[in-house]
């Protein structure tokens, strides 16, 4: 019995430690925060302004840094960011990700105010 406990206890402890270390939390910078690097951004032009979208977060580049901004209303994108949810507001279907609402228009999606 003691021999079995000597084997099982380390295995359970190791398993517990591995699962607790694997937990990660994604954080998004607040509006107006400046970051120096944006991971794999998609570049979107809207009203002669170049926006960068990465993981559903919108940025504007200034010098060598990126400032987080609100999504420009009316901009058209071809794909939705990962993690979007389908929501209905007053019977209309929208796609929501990170506080930004998108509405389908043909093969594209438009950023809208809800």
mmCIF file of C-alpha atoms in Angstrom:
data_model
loop_
_atom_site.group_PDB
_atom_site.id
_atom_site.type_symbol
_atom_site.label_atom_id
_atom_site.label_comp_id
_atom_site.label_asym_id
_atom_site.label_seq_id
_atom_site.Cartn_x
_atom_site.Cartn_y
_atom_site.Cartn_z
ATOM 1 C CA UNK A 1 0.000 0.000 0.000
ATOM 2 C CA UNK A 2 2.811 2.409 0.898
ATOM 3 C CA UNK A 3 4.565 1.543 -2.341
ATOM 4 C CA UNK A 4 1.477 2.459 -4.365
ATOM 5 C CA UNK A 5 1.139 5.785 -2.503
ATOM 6 C CA UNK A 6 4.801 6.567 -3.210
ATOM 7 C CA UNK A 7 4.078 6.180 -6.920
ATOM 8 C CA UNK A 8 0.647 7.804 -7.112
ATOM 9 C CA UNK A 9 1.370 10.877 -4.949
ATOM 10 C CA UNK A 10 4.196 12.269 -7.169
ATOM 11 C CA UNK A 11 2.168 11.574 -10.324
ATOM 12 C CA UNK A 12 -0.859 13.448 -8.949
ATOM 13 C CA UNK A 13 1.326 16.335 -7.743
ATOM 14 C CA UNK A 14 3.052 16.580 -11.118
ATOM 15 C CA UNK A 15 -0.298 16.506 -12.940
ATOM 16 C CA UNK A 16 -1.716 19.236 -10.694
ATOM 17 C CA UNK A 17 1.317 21.469 -11.214
ATOM 18 C CA UNK A 18 1.254 21.018 -14.986
ATOM 19 C CA UNK A 19 -2.408 21.965 -15.303
ATOM 20 C CA UNK A 20 -2.047 25.024 -13.089
ATOM 21 C CA UNK A 21 0.973 26.239 -15.082
ATOM 22 C CA UNK A 22 -0.862 25.850 -18.385
ATOM 23 C CA UNK A 23 -3.480 28.444 -17.484
ATOM 24 C CA UNK A 24 -3.078 31.708 -19.396
ATOM 25 C CA UNK A 25 -5.105 34.882 -19.471
ATOM 26 C CA UNK A 26 -5.366 37.189 -22.462
ATOM 27 C CA UNK A 27 -5.396 40.877 -21.684
ATOM 28 C CA UNK A 28 -6.169 43.751 -24.000
ATOM 29 C CA UNK A 29 -4.654 47.189 -23.635
ATOM 30 C CA UNK A 30 -7.051 49.976 -22.658
ATOM 31 C CA UNK A 31 -7.937 52.701 -25.153
ATOM 32 C CA UNK A 32 -5.205 55.266 -25.561
ATOM 33 C CA UNK A 33 -2.472 52.911 -24.373
ATOM 34 C CA UNK A 34 0.659 52.950 -26.511
ATOM 35 C CA UNK A 35 2.433 49.701 -27.397
ATOM 36 C CA UNK A 36 5.602 49.191 -29.395
ATOM 37 C CA UNK A 37 4.678 45.953 -31.136
ATOM 38 C CA UNK A 38 1.455 44.521 -32.560
ATOM 39 C CA UNK A 39 1.289 40.813 -33.344
ATOM 40 C CA UNK A 40 0.446 40.034 -36.999
ATOM 41 C CA UNK A 41 -1.804 43.060 -37.690
ATOM 42 C CA UNK A 42 -4.227 43.402 -40.585
ATOM 43 C CA UNK A 43 -3.971 46.825 -42.220
ATOM 44 C CA UNK A 44 -7.282 48.516 -43.035
ATOM 45 C CA UNK A 45 -7.617 51.906 -44.762
ATOM 46 C CA UNK A 46 -10.637 54.016 -43.799
ATOM 47 C CA UNK A 47 -11.089 57.699 -44.677
ATOM 48 C CA UNK A 48 -7.373 58.049 -45.506
ATOM 49 C CA UNK A 49 -6.325 56.693 -42.098
ATOM 50 C CA UNK A 50 -4.367 53.461 -41.825
ATOM 51 C CA UNK A 51 -5.738 51.265 -39.016
ATOM 52 C CA UNK A 52 -4.115 48.108 -37.699
ATOM 53 C CA UNK A 53 -6.296 45.320 -36.304
ATOM 54 C CA UNK A 54 -4.843 42.506 -34.230
ATOM 55 C CA UNK A 55 -6.951 39.992 -32.269
ATOM 56 C CA UNK A 56 -9.977 42.280 -32.439
ATOM 57 C CA UNK A 57 -8.084 45.313 -31.094
ATOM 58 C CA UNK A 58 -7.744 48.431 -33.277
ATOM 59 C CA UNK A 59 -4.598 50.593 -33.422
ATOM 60 C CA UNK A 60 -3.256 53.655 -35.226
ATOM 61 C CA UNK A 61 0.478 53.834 -35.854
ATOM 62 C CA UNK A 62 2.374 56.939 -34.838
ATOM 63 C CA UNK A 63 6.150 57.000 -35.339
ATOM 64 C CA UNK A 64 7.347 53.600 -34.107
ATOM 65 C CA UNK A 65 4.494 52.850 -31.720
ATOM 66 C CA UNK A 66 0.832 51.873 -31.913
ATOM 67 C CA UNK A 67 -1.953 53.613 -29.994
ATOM 68 C CA UNK A 68 -5.144 51.685 -29.237
ATOM 69 C CA UNK A 69 -8.252 53.390 -30.588
ATOM 70 C CA UNK A 70 -11.943 52.618 -30.840
ATOM 71 C CA UNK A 71 -12.991 50.825 -33.989
ATOM 72 C CA UNK A 72 -13.986 53.365 -36.658
ATOM 73 C CA UNK A 73 -17.720 53.184 -37.360
ATOM 74 C CA UNK A 74 -18.418 52.388 -40.995
ATOM 75 C CA UNK A 75 -15.181 50.564 -41.734
ATOM 76 C CA UNK A 76 -15.585 47.384 -43.781
ATOM 77 C CA UNK A 77 -13.602 44.239 -43.028
ATOM 78 C CA UNK A 78 -13.507 40.905 -44.823
ATOM 79 C CA UNK A 79 -13.082 38.676 -41.762
ATOM 80 C CA UNK A 80 -14.229 38.766 -38.167
ATOM 81 C CA UNK A 81 -11.671 38.530 -35.364
ATOM 82 C CA UNK A 82 -11.335 35.304 -33.423
ATOM 83 C CA UNK A 83 -13.593 34.941 -30.442
ATOM 84 C CA UNK A 84 -16.589 36.813 -31.842
ATOM 85 C CA UNK A 85 -20.103 36.029 -30.614
ATOM 86 C CA UNK A 86 -23.387 36.208 -32.493
ATOM 87 C CA UNK A 87 -25.834 38.516 -30.684
ATOM 88 C CA UNK A 88 -29.320 39.797 -31.470
ATOM 89 C CA UNK A 89 -30.348 43.350 -30.673
ATOM 90 C CA UNK A 90 -33.990 44.263 -31.381
ATOM 91 C CA UNK A 91 -34.242 41.315 -33.780
ATOM 92 C CA UNK A 92 -31.135 42.233 -35.809
ATOM 93 C CA UNK A 93 -28.164 39.870 -35.896
ATOM 94 C CA UNK A 94 -24.755 41.344 -35.045
ATOM 95 C CA UNK A 95 -21.320 39.914 -34.395
ATOM 96 C CA UNK A 96 -19.595 41.165 -31.237
ATOM 97 C CA UNK A 97 -15.937 40.979 -30.300
ATOM 98 C CA UNK A 98 -14.229 43.047 -27.617
ATOM 99 C CA UNK A 99 -17.028 45.592 -27.395
ATOM 100 C CA UNK A 100 -17.111 46.160 -31.169
ATOM 101 C CA UNK A 101 -20.267 45.279 -33.103
ATOM 102 C CA UNK A 102 -20.122 44.124 -36.722
ATOM 103 C CA UNK A 103 -23.031 43.747 -39.143
ATOM 104 C CA UNK A 104 -22.880 41.520 -42.198
ATOM 105 C CA UNK A 105 -23.142 43.292 -45.547
ATOM 106 C CA UNK A 106 -22.738 40.908 -48.476
ATOM 107 C CA UNK A 107 -19.365 39.188 -48.134
ATOM 108 C CA UNK A 108 -18.043 41.827 -45.728
ATOM 109 C CA UNK A 109 -18.727 43.102 -42.223
ATOM 110 C CA UNK A 110 -19.283 46.732 -41.224
ATOM 111 C CA UNK A 111 -18.441 48.207 -37.816
ATOM 112 C CA UNK A 112 -21.632 49.736 -36.389
ATOM 113 C CA UNK A 113 -22.913 51.468 -33.263
ATOM 114 C CA UNK A 114 -25.592 49.531 -31.423
#
